[in-house]
XYZ file of C-alpha atoms in Angstrom:
680
model
C 43.953 -7.331 -9.981
C 45.794 -10.474 -11.196
C 45.445 -11.774 -14.752
C 43.439 -14.819 -13.431
C 41.029 -12.533 -11.503
C 40.605 -10.226 -14.528
C 39.857 -13.261 -16.702
C 37.330 -14.531 -14.183
C 35.666 -11.077 -13.942
C 35.532 -10.783 -17.792
C 33.862 -14.217 -17.958
C 31.308 -13.188 -15.314
C 30.542 -9.891 -17.123
C 30.102 -11.724 -20.419
C 27.659 -14.300 -18.882
C 25.765 -11.439 -17.194
C 25.392 -9.585 -20.448
C 23.600 -12.591 -22.078
C 21.455 -13.157 -18.895
C 17.872 -12.057 -18.333
C 16.678 -10.029 -15.399
C 13.796 -11.379 -13.269
C 12.428 -12.241 -9.880
C 13.020 -15.730 -8.313
C 9.902 -17.545 -7.058
C 10.784 -20.685 -5.047
C 7.983 -23.205 -4.585
C 7.448 -25.315 -1.438
C 9.000 -28.309 -3.221
C 12.224 -26.214 -3.633
C 12.123 -25.726 -7.393
C 12.591 -22.136 -8.537
C 11.060 -20.127 -11.368
C 12.474 -16.820 -12.549
C 9.631 -14.481 -13.641
C 10.887 -12.275 -16.485
C 8.859 -9.329 -17.851
C 7.511 -9.899 -21.402
C 8.550 -13.520 -21.386
C 5.564 -15.889 -21.958
C 6.948 -18.702 -19.677
C 8.901 -18.502 -16.457
C 12.458 -19.976 -16.476
C 12.867 -23.125 -14.357
C 15.876 -23.135 -12.060
C 16.949 -26.110 -9.980
C 18.207 -25.574 -6.431
C 21.802 -26.389 -7.415
C 21.674 -23.393 -9.771
C 20.336 -20.729 -7.314
C 23.815 -19.397 -6.737
C 22.937 -17.886 -3.318
C 19.582 -16.475 -4.488
C 16.571 -16.652 -2.176
C 12.800 -16.385 -2.770
C 11.855 -12.979 -4.027
C 15.337 -11.845 -5.027
C 15.841 -9.920 -8.213
C 18.404 -11.933 -10.220
C 20.132 -12.385 -13.539
C 19.447 -15.779 -15.072
C 21.279 -17.458 -17.995
C 19.360 -19.880 -20.237
C 21.028 -23.336 -20.271
C 21.620 -24.753 -23.735
C 19.323 -27.549 -24.837
C 16.759 -26.980 -22.043
C 13.085 -27.064 -22.528
C 12.874 -29.626 -25.400
C 10.444 -31.959 -23.649
C 8.560 -29.624 -21.288
C 8.578 -26.600 -23.520
C 9.913 -24.591 -20.567
C 13.336 -23.136 -20.619
C 15.776 -24.037 -17.836
C 18.244 -21.538 -16.414
C 21.070 -20.876 -13.983
C 21.241 -17.771 -11.800
C 24.501 -15.927 -12.462
C 23.989 -12.884 -10.200
C 21.767 -11.595 -7.366
C 21.017 -7.960 -8.214
C 18.846 -7.163 -5.152
C 17.848 -9.165 -2.115
C 14.143 -9.007 -1.188
C 14.966 -9.914 2.420
C 18.109 -9.544 4.500
C 16.573 -10.164 7.911
C 14.854 -13.388 9.016
C 12.916 -14.683 12.083
C 13.736 -18.187 13.379
C 15.388 -20.381 15.935
C 19.058 -20.651 16.890
C 20.826 -23.822 17.778
C 24.169 -23.592 19.551
C 26.462 -26.616 19.538
C 29.915 -27.239 20.951
C 31.772 -26.007 17.893
C 29.223 -23.907 15.965
C 25.907 -22.105 16.040
C 23.273 -22.373 13.307
C 20.029 -20.463 12.561
C 16.955 -21.943 10.956
C 14.423 -19.490 9.489
C 10.695 -19.789 10.017
C 9.649 -20.034 6.383
C 7.551 -22.293 4.146
C 10.108 -21.689 1.323
C 13.127 -23.963 1.464
C 16.310 -22.094 2.348
C 19.675 -23.029 3.859
C 20.565 -22.706 7.536
C 22.813 -19.802 8.464
C 26.176 -20.149 10.227
C 26.335 -17.694 13.160
C 29.887 -16.920 14.410
C 30.275 -16.879 18.193
C 31.070 -13.147 18.045
C 27.731 -12.493 16.322
C 25.466 -14.271 18.808
C 24.872 -11.073 20.731
C 23.682 -12.837 23.899
C 21.479 -15.408 22.190
C 21.144 -18.782 23.909
C 20.429 -22.227 22.456
C 16.767 -22.502 21.382
C 16.067 -18.737 21.436
C 13.717 -17.234 18.810
C 15.868 -14.508 17.163
C 16.064 -12.150 14.200
C 19.215 -12.684 12.106
C 20.629 -10.516 9.325
C 22.779 -12.018 6.464
C 26.254 -10.545 6.720
C 28.041 -12.504 4.013
C 27.455 -15.375 1.640
C 30.135 -16.895 -0.587
C 29.104 -19.273 -3.295
C 29.222 -22.977 -2.397
C 29.152 -22.099 1.303
C 26.493 -21.523 3.966
C 25.261 -17.937 4.486
C 26.780 -16.198 7.479
C 24.517 -14.118 9.758
C 24.474 -12.076 12.906
C 21.787 -11.998 15.650
C 20.253 -8.486 15.717
C 17.383 -9.143 18.155
C 16.324 -11.828 20.653
C 12.519 -12.217 20.707
C 10.503 -12.171 23.870
C 8.789 -15.548 24.551
C 5.020 -15.368 24.409
C 4.594 -12.219 22.388
C 3.397 -13.938 19.223
C 1.670 -10.856 17.845
C 4.916 -8.834 17.889
C 6.785 -11.660 16.148
C 4.053 -11.935 13.506
C 4.177 -8.202 12.683
C 7.949 -8.241 12.401
C 7.850 -11.381 10.202
C 5.304 -9.750 7.864
C 7.618 -6.725 7.463
C 10.662 -8.870 6.777
C 8.837 -11.203 4.354
C 7.852 -8.193 2.283
C 11.367 -6.835 2.146
C 11.242 -4.109 4.797
C 14.102 -4.162 7.344
C 13.280 -3.772 11.000
C 16.308 -1.671 11.882
C 18.318 1.136 10.273
C 22.029 0.449 9.738
C 24.342 2.194 12.256
C 25.877 4.345 9.500
C 22.450 5.659 8.514
C 21.551 6.558 12.120
C 24.877 8.247 12.671
C 24.489 10.309 9.547
C 21.037 11.395 10.681
C 22.334 12.339 14.151
C 25.061 14.525 12.655
C 22.532 16.847 10.994
C 22.306 20.085 13.072
C 19.040 21.068 14.827
C 19.259 24.774 14.153
C 18.344 26.561 10.939
C 21.103 28.960 9.894
C 20.263 32.630 9.185
C 21.891 32.142 5.696
C 19.390 29.396 4.896
C 16.449 31.615 5.896
C 17.762 34.458 3.695
C 17.471 32.340 0.493
C 13.887 31.284 1.275
C 10.486 32.932 1.243
C 9.772 33.792 4.907
C 6.092 33.050 5.727
C 6.463 32.653 9.483
C 4.183 35.602 10.174
C 1.231 33.978 8.242
C -1.324 31.898 10.157
C -0.326 28.265 9.645
C -1.547 24.973 11.056
C -1.411 21.218 10.573
C -4.363 18.741 10.483
C -3.476 15.079 11.126
C -4.775 11.898 12.758
C -4.813 11.979 16.533
C -1.973 9.441 16.804
C 0.291 10.989 14.145
C 3.907 11.538 15.137
C 5.176 13.111 11.927
C 3.509 16.069 10.270
C 4.665 16.569 6.703
C 2.102 19.077 5.485
C 0.674 22.364 6.732
C -1.761 24.975 5.458
C -1.402 28.778 5.739
C -4.136 31.319 5.001
C -4.477 35.057 4.807
C -6.643 37.613 2.996
C -4.807 39.741 0.434
C -5.469 43.429 -0.384
C -6.806 42.434 -3.799
C -9.657 40.549 -2.060
C -8.216 37.085 -2.863
C -7.191 34.400 -0.364
C -3.533 33.452 -0.228
C -3.397 29.772 0.730
C -0.084 27.987 1.201
C 0.446 24.193 0.971
C 3.681 23.750 2.866
C 5.520 20.423 2.670
C 8.443 19.269 4.861
C 11.659 19.925 2.901
C 13.110 16.437 3.316
C 15.444 16.882 0.338
C 17.274 19.652 2.210
C 18.351 17.084 4.872
C 18.504 13.950 2.723
C 21.080 14.622 0.059
C 21.576 12.344 -3.007
C 23.970 9.407 -2.741
C 24.345 9.592 1.077
C 23.814 6.504 3.284
C 20.543 8.107 4.425
C 19.380 8.598 0.849
C 20.329 5.063 -0.256
C 18.389 3.556 2.701
C 15.339 5.732 1.988
C 15.425 4.695 -1.701
C 15.713 1.002 -0.809
C 12.726 1.198 1.470
C 10.864 3.697 -0.860
C 7.923 4.019 1.493
C 6.871 3.888 5.146
C 4.700 0.899 6.039
C 1.673 1.332 8.355
C 0.672 -1.772 10.352
C -2.103 -1.753 12.972
C 0.329 -1.475 15.902
C 3.430 0.183 14.424
C 5.021 2.075 11.608
C 8.119 0.891 9.708
C 9.359 4.377 8.636
C 11.200 5.182 5.421
C 13.456 7.581 7.352
C 14.928 7.443 10.844
C 12.905 9.164 13.548
C 15.536 11.848 13.876
C 14.456 12.987 10.360
C 10.741 12.022 10.287
C 9.662 12.970 13.790
C 12.110 15.794 14.649
C 13.910 17.726 11.914
C 11.277 17.516 9.165
C 8.054 17.149 11.212
C 6.136 20.461 11.039
C 5.566 20.572 14.806
C 3.712 23.582 16.275
C 5.623 26.615 17.581
C 8.835 25.704 15.770
C 10.452 27.215 12.693
C 10.606 24.564 9.960
C 12.053 24.401 6.426
C 9.423 23.639 3.725
C 8.828 23.393 0.048
C 5.644 25.229 -0.805
C 2.910 25.819 -3.352
C 1.249 29.147 -2.524
C -1.999 29.969 -4.286
C -4.109 33.054 -4.840
C -7.709 31.837 -4.814
C -11.006 33.675 -5.361
C -14.073 33.250 -3.148
C -15.563 31.145 -5.938
C -12.698 28.658 -5.693
C -10.811 29.728 -8.847
C -6.999 29.577 -8.703
C -5.872 32.983 -10.050
C -2.083 32.387 -9.727
C 0.437 30.312 -7.813
C 4.054 30.406 -6.627
C 6.349 27.369 -6.071
C 9.525 27.501 -4.037
C 11.348 26.902 -0.745
C 10.095 28.535 2.374
C 10.449 28.773 6.140
C 7.223 28.460 8.242
C 6.111 28.555 11.838
C 3.049 26.421 12.622
C 0.639 28.131 15.074
C -1.378 25.062 15.975
C -1.637 21.304 15.585
C -5.207 20.136 14.842
C -6.560 16.636 14.749
C -9.143 15.650 12.114
C -11.730 15.195 14.869
C -11.188 18.784 16.170
C -11.515 20.262 12.656
C -14.637 18.137 11.944
C -16.235 19.496 15.125
C -15.504 23.110 14.021
C -17.023 22.387 10.597
C -20.129 20.862 12.114
C -20.684 23.323 14.975
C -19.313 26.426 13.228
C -17.286 27.443 16.301
C -13.798 26.909 17.730
C -10.208 28.049 17.270
C -9.582 29.707 13.853
C -13.203 28.812 12.881
C -13.334 31.523 10.205
C -10.248 30.163 8.413
C -11.250 26.486 8.853
C -14.765 27.123 7.463
C -13.365 29.100 4.502
C -10.807 26.366 3.718
C -13.619 23.792 3.932
C -15.882 25.791 1.562
C -13.072 26.063 -1.027
C -12.177 22.345 -0.660
C -15.819 21.318 -1.319
C -15.838 23.626 -4.387
C -12.656 21.937 -5.679
C -14.184 18.542 -4.998
C -17.420 19.317 -6.906
C -15.397 20.642 -9.794
C -13.191 17.531 -9.891
C -16.199 15.194 -10.114
C -17.862 17.378 -12.754
C -14.687 17.028 -14.846
C -14.578 13.249 -14.736
C -12.988 12.202 -11.467
C -14.520 9.005 -10.057
C -16.059 9.237 -6.560
C -15.036 5.878 -5.157
C -15.090 5.665 -1.371
C -14.068 2.644 0.657
C -14.336 2.061 4.375
C -11.143 1.710 6.372
C -10.847 -0.245 9.551
C -8.697 0.672 12.533
C -8.036 -1.702 15.431
C -8.375 -0.614 19.043
C -5.410 -2.290 20.812
C -4.471 -3.007 24.382
C -0.991 -2.257 25.821
C 0.315 -5.561 24.405
C -0.915 -4.804 20.845
C -3.798 -7.282 21.114
C -6.998 -6.040 19.330
C -9.883 -5.387 21.725
C -12.154 -3.469 19.349
C -12.645 -2.405 15.719
C -13.374 1.175 14.557
C -14.572 1.921 11.023
C -12.964 5.083 9.756
C -15.148 7.450 7.748
C -13.937 10.078 5.272
C -15.488 13.293 6.545
C -15.170 16.890 5.448
C -12.072 17.464 7.600
C -10.256 14.654 5.679
C -11.565 16.037 2.342
C -10.301 19.537 3.269
C -6.671 18.297 3.468
C -7.140 15.900 0.529
C -8.322 18.635 -1.837
C -5.463 21.031 -1.116
C -2.901 18.270 -1.419
C -4.428 17.181 -4.729
C -4.263 20.808 -5.915
C -0.552 21.120 -5.017
C 0.286 17.725 -6.572
C -1.506 18.627 -9.839
C -0.054 22.081 -10.143
C 3.552 20.895 -9.558
C 3.089 18.183 -12.234
C 1.514 20.693 -14.676
C 4.485 23.066 -14.040
C 7.115 20.377 -14.811
C 5.056 19.101 -17.756
C 5.785 22.367 -19.576
C 9.589 22.066 -19.125
C 11.671 21.063 -22.128
C 15.338 20.014 -22.202
C 16.889 19.802 -25.663
C 13.327 20.052 -27.080
C 12.338 16.934 -25.167
C 10.029 16.530 -22.108
C 11.925 16.514 -18.855
C 11.876 13.001 -17.218
C 9.720 13.280 -14.106
C 8.141 10.684 -11.708
C 4.483 11.161 -12.596
C 1.745 9.335 -10.635
C -0.429 7.844 -13.369
C -3.629 5.771 -13.444
C -4.708 4.043 -16.645
C -8.251 3.650 -18.021
C -10.117 0.453 -16.947
C -9.087 -2.820 -18.591
C -11.884 -3.907 -21.019
C -11.488 -7.578 -19.948
C -12.343 -6.609 -16.322
C -14.846 -3.874 -17.148
C -17.297 -5.706 -19.459
C -18.327 -8.498 -16.974
C -18.810 -5.716 -14.360
C -21.035 -3.719 -16.772
C -23.172 -6.802 -17.391
C -23.422 -7.463 -13.670
C -24.410 -3.845 -12.900
C -27.152 -4.068 -15.530
C -28.919 -6.674 -13.298
C -29.396 -3.871 -10.762
C -30.674 -1.420 -13.400
C -27.410 0.507 -13.993
C -26.378 1.237 -17.600
C -22.849 2.170 -18.712
C -21.659 4.314 -21.577
C -18.442 2.425 -22.585
C -17.749 4.333 -25.823
C -15.212 6.690 -24.207
C -13.198 6.878 -20.989
C -15.186 10.007 -20.030
C -18.422 8.095 -20.553
C -17.239 5.261 -18.309
C -16.240 7.690 -15.544
C -19.625 9.501 -15.758
C -21.450 6.115 -15.656
C -19.472 5.036 -12.621
C -20.324 8.269 -10.787
C -24.027 7.971 -11.702
C -24.046 4.355 -10.408
C -22.209 5.252 -7.204
C -24.727 8.065 -6.583
C -27.779 5.840 -7.339
C -26.692 2.925 -5.087
C -26.238 4.999 -1.917
C -28.046 3.223 0.940
C -29.209 0.320 -1.226
C -28.398 -3.337 -0.467
C -26.218 -3.665 -3.524
C -24.064 -0.607 -2.650
C -21.217 -2.564 -1.046
C -20.903 -5.157 -3.792
C -21.012 -2.631 -6.725
C -18.499 -0.379 -4.961
C -16.107 -3.217 -4.278
C -16.387 -4.770 -7.710
C -16.103 -1.339 -9.358
C -12.808 -0.684 -7.536
C -11.457 -4.098 -8.714
C -12.121 -3.191 -12.397
C -9.762 -0.182 -12.046
C -6.120 -0.223 -13.057
C -3.513 0.270 -10.320
C -1.845 3.679 -10.056
C 1.933 3.592 -10.573
C 4.945 5.848 -10.808
C 6.448 6.331 -14.273
C 8.122 8.923 -16.477
C 5.521 8.323 -19.199
C 2.682 10.704 -18.435
C -0.668 9.162 -19.442
C -2.586 11.161 -16.823
C -4.581 10.063 -13.754
C -7.868 8.558 -14.903
C -9.390 8.120 -11.419
C -8.753 11.767 -10.424
C -9.515 13.144 -13.890
C -6.147 14.955 -14.072
C -3.873 15.187 -17.178
C -0.865 15.859 -14.954
C -0.370 14.493 -11.507
C 2.530 13.618 -9.151
C 3.239 12.967 -5.518
C 4.759 16.147 -3.884
C 3.077 16.278 -0.528
C 4.474 13.359 1.582
C 8.269 13.190 1.300
C 8.619 11.923 4.887
C 6.904 8.682 3.956
C 7.283 8.303 0.143
C 10.539 8.396 -1.879
C 8.952 9.587 -5.179
C 8.025 12.807 -3.391
C 11.708 13.340 -2.582
C 12.529 12.844 -6.290
C 9.852 15.330 -7.248
C 11.247 17.928 -4.801
C 14.743 17.543 -6.211
C 13.725 17.912 -9.807
C 11.372 20.839 -9.073
C 14.171 22.631 -7.157
C 16.546 22.174 -10.105
C 13.881 23.501 -12.490
C 13.294 26.575 -10.328
C 17.058 27.253 -10.188
C 17.260 26.821 -13.982
C 19.878 24.089 -13.592
C 18.302 20.857 -14.939
C 20.186 17.657 -15.632
C 17.748 14.937 -16.840
C 17.987 11.769 -14.647
C 18.820 8.817 -16.904
C 17.769 6.086 -14.400
C 14.523 7.752 -13.350
C 12.199 5.163 -14.976
C 14.001 2.334 -13.137
C 13.596 4.309 -9.891
C 9.910 4.767 -10.563
C 9.509 1.036 -11.188
C 11.312 0.272 -7.921
C 9.054 2.661 -6.027
C 5.895 1.149 -7.558
C 7.101 -2.360 -6.567
C 7.886 -1.333 -2.970
C 4.476 0.355 -2.748
C 2.864 -2.959 -3.743
C 5.006 -4.757 -1.141
C 3.942 -2.276 1.536
C 0.319 -2.774 0.608
C 0.791 -6.610 0.904
C 2.373 -6.143 4.337
C -0.479 -3.857 5.469
C -3.083 -6.300 4.170
C -1.402 -9.281 5.854
C -1.058 -7.469 9.179
C -4.714 -6.361 9.153
C -5.722 -9.935 8.366
C -3.608 -11.178 11.267
C -5.295 -8.762 13.665
C -8.728 -9.760 12.347
C -8.011 -13.425 13.027
C -6.523 -12.581 16.461
C -9.705 -10.555 17.276
C -12.229 -13.146 15.938
C -10.427 -15.903 17.805
C -12.389 -14.741 20.925
C -15.682 -15.418 19.148
C -15.289 -19.076 18.078
C -18.677 -20.758 17.897
C -20.607 -17.475 17.818
C -22.942 -16.336 15.022
C -22.923 -13.001 13.137
C -24.631 -11.309 10.224
C -22.379 -10.819 7.232
C -22.234 -9.769 3.587
C -20.760 -12.008 0.814
C -17.639 -10.087 -0.320
C -16.194 -12.551 -2.860
C -17.018 -15.804 -4.608
C -14.794 -18.568 -6.013
C -15.210 -22.143 -7.148
C -14.129 -23.393 -3.668
C -16.496 -21.268 -1.591
C -17.375 -17.713 -0.772
C -15.965 -14.988 1.551
C -18.156 -13.219 4.088
C -17.346 -9.960 5.773
C -19.092 -9.583 9.151
C -21.210 -6.404 9.349
C -20.274 -5.783 12.978
C -16.488 -6.190 12.762
C -15.620 -5.978 8.993
C -13.714 -9.245 9.441
C -13.608 -11.491 6.390
C -13.607 -15.303 6.457
C -14.156 -18.173 4.021
C -17.229 -20.394 3.875
C -15.783 -23.475 2.158
C -17.876 -25.246 -0.502
C -17.196 -28.484 1.419
C -19.183 -27.101 4.371
C -22.173 -26.658 2.049
C -22.258 -30.268 0.729
C -24.806 -31.314 3.348
C -27.176 -28.697 1.913
C -26.528 -29.045 -1.792
C -23.903 -29.376 -4.527
C -22.947 -25.866 -5.651
C -21.427 -24.640 -8.949
C -19.559 -21.360 -9.521
C -21.279 -19.010 -11.997
C -18.379 -16.654 -12.836
C -20.389 -14.110 -14.860
C -22.863 -13.735 -11.930
C -20.275 -13.698 -9.108
C -22.253 -16.442 -7.476
C -22.503 -20.133 -6.316
C -25.708 -21.850 -7.294
C -27.150 -25.094 -5.838
C -27.780 -27.747 -8.469
C -30.913 -29.182 -6.836
C -32.207 -26.425 -4.586
C -31.461 -23.468 -6.833
C -30.140 -21.643 -3.691
C -27.842 -18.850 -4.778
C -24.981 -17.195 -2.883
C -24.046 -13.975 -4.726
C -21.770 -11.086 -3.898
C -23.548 -8.506 -1.756
C -26.020 -11.063 -0.287
C -26.572 -10.922 3.427
C -25.958 -14.250 5.194
C -25.641 -15.491 8.773
C -22.409 -17.300 9.610
C -20.766 -19.072 12.545
C -17.066 -18.621 13.373
C -15.578 -22.093 13.262
C -11.807 -21.635 13.027
C -9.154 -18.897 13.435
C -5.715 -19.875 12.208
C -3.144 -17.225 13.155
C -0.172 -18.848 11.378
C -2.142 -18.931 8.061
C -3.903 -15.627 8.868
C -7.177 -17.342 7.938
C -10.728 -17.260 9.305
C -13.164 -20.101 8.552
C -16.890 -19.523 8.725
C -19.882 -21.843 8.239
C -23.201 -20.754 6.692
C -26.018 -20.902 9.276
C -29.092 -22.339 7.585
C -32.117 -20.217 8.412
C -34.803 -21.905 10.593
C -37.377 -23.608 8.499
C -34.933 -24.420 5.680
C -33.850 -28.000 5.104
C -30.926 -29.308 3.062
C -31.748 -30.582 -0.392
C -30.537 -34.019 0.680
C -33.225 -34.062 3.372
C -35.815 -32.932 0.779
C -34.746 -35.790 -1.507
C -35.731 -38.305 1.188
C -39.331 -37.080 1.024
C -41.644 -38.580 -1.569
C -42.224 -35.207 -3.241
C -41.988 -34.652 -7.007
C -39.361 -32.175 -8.189
C -42.093 -29.976 -9.729
C -43.553 -29.352 -6.232
C -40.147 -28.460 -4.747
C -39.881 -24.729 -3.874
C -36.329 -23.430 -4.294
C -34.931 -21.986 -1.060
C -34.414 -18.592 -2.660
C -38.175 -18.258 -3.210
C -38.949 -18.782 0.483
C -37.574 -15.410 1.407
C -34.535 -16.984 3.018
C -31.887 -14.988 1.125
C -30.159 -13.428 4.159
C-alpha cells in the first residue's frame, strides 16, 4: 500500500469512527433520513451525500458541522455502506448503440445502472429483467448484470419476486454457495455414526403440511422397562453440514430465515441442503440433534438427554392424516399417535395453568391454479394434530434453553440466542382494558401474571360471541413482539422463564446458532461468542422483513382474487378504524379492504373516537366500531398498490343524514340509525 493510499485509508477510518450507524430511509422526493437507534431525531442527508447508499441500507453517517441551526434537525453525510438491504432489482433495460442501461421499478429515487454488453445475458431492448449490482464506485453509476429475463404477461410472478427483493431477500444463491452445497457427500460415514446415539431401531415419524418439501423435525416413541415413555424430538443436524465461516454459512446468516409466500418459498439454504441432505425423509438414515425425554403417563418429564443422533424415519404423516387418526381412533400407529396427543394436551393444559396466553388467530391459505393465480381461499384451523407437534417442539426448545441457562463461563452466564417476549406495554394495554370493560371483561393489571390470567379468562368467555374477533385481534396488538437476544427476560406469552429456537434450523438461522453452542457445551469446550448480540439483532430484523414480505404477498393475492368480484356485495367485519376510514374483512374470503371516510360523506360527517376504536356520525350518531358487522361492495382492486377499496352498503330503509335534513323534522324527533337495528 502506498503512503497516499495509507493516508486515505487512515482518514476514512477516522471519519468512520466518529460516524453513527443507522438505516437510510429515502422519501419519494429524494431526500434521505438516517434513522439511528436512541437518537430523538433522524439525520437529514441530501442526495449528493448518499455516497452510493440506497433506500434501506445500513450505513455510517457523519454529522456535518453547523447543521440543524434553523430546522433543529442535524444534517449528515454517509461515509460508508455497511450492509445493502437489496442487491437485486426488477425493472426495464434500454440498449443503445454504445451502452445499455437499467431503470428499476421503484417509487424511491435511485440511479440507473450501467450494464456491460458481456452482462446482458441475452436481454433485448425493452425487456423486463432482474439485475444484480456487481460494482459501484463513488461518483460513478452502479454497474449491474442481468440475472433473469422476465416472461411477458406473468405479472403475479413478477410481483412476488419484487416483494422478496424489496425486503432484502435475494432470488438466487450465488454460484459459490451452490457449488459448496453440491460438494457435500450424500453418504453418512460409519465413523460419524459411531460418535452418535443410534436410535434407528426406534419407531420414528414426521408430521408436516401436505405440501411440505423439507422435514426438519421428527418424533420417536417407545415404552421403557420402567413403565415410562421415551419420546425423542429429533431435529435435522444442519450445523453438521453448514460449518461456520463457509460461503454456505455466510449466505444463510445474511438471509437468516426462509420466507413463505402463497406460491413459493425463498429458502434460507439451497435445496441440496434443505430438501435432500437435512430433510428427515422416510426410509432414510439421517443425522439429527435430539432431545430425548422420559415421560410418565401423567405427562411429567422425569429426565432428559440432549445430544447428536442418527435416526431412520418409518413414515411421513400429514397433519390431516394424524387428525383423522385422533378423531376416529384408528389408523397406522394409532396407539402411538393417540398417546402422543394425550401427552401434548396435558402439556398444553399445564402451560395455560402456569400463565401462558391462549391466543389463536386464523391463517388463510390460497388455492392457486397452475399459473399461481388464486382461485379459492382456505381458512386454516389449529387442530390437535398441529398442537401435538407444537407442544413437543415447545418442550424441546424450553429444555435446551434451561440447560444452557445453567452454564457459567468465568462465573458469567454463557451468551446464548434466547427467544424472548416482553410483558405488554402499558401505553397499549390500558386503552384495550378500558375497551374490554364495555363488553363486561375486567382485567387484573397489578402483575404480569394477573394480566395473563385476565387475558385467558376473556379469551375463554368470548368464544362464539360477536365481539370475539375484535377482542382477539386487539389483544394480540397490545402484545410486545418476540425477538432474539442474549439478555434472557423470559417468554411472557408462553409463560416460560427460558426459551429458545432449537427445532427449525433448516429455515431459521438462530436455531443453527443454538445447535452450535449446545454442541460446544455438551463437549465441554465453550468459547463465548462476542458478536452474538449483533447476530441476534440481525436475525430479529430479517424476521421482521420476512413477515413484511409475507404480509405484502398475501395482500397482493387477496387483491388479485377480489378483482374478480368488482361491484359485488359481501358481509364483513370491521377489522380496524382510523381517522380516514375503516377496514373491513369479508367473512367469506377473509380479504381486507378500506372504506374511505370520503365515501361516507353522502351519509354523514364522521369523527374518529380513538378510545372507542370507532367512527361516529356527527348528525346521525351512526357508529362504525371494530367488530361490527357491515355489508360492503367491492369498488376497486389496485394490484400495484396492493389495495382493496370497499364502499359501505346502506341497509334498506336507512337514509343519509343529508336526506333527513331536507325533511321538516325537528332534531328531537330524529331517530339515530344505530337505534333502528341497522348495525350490521
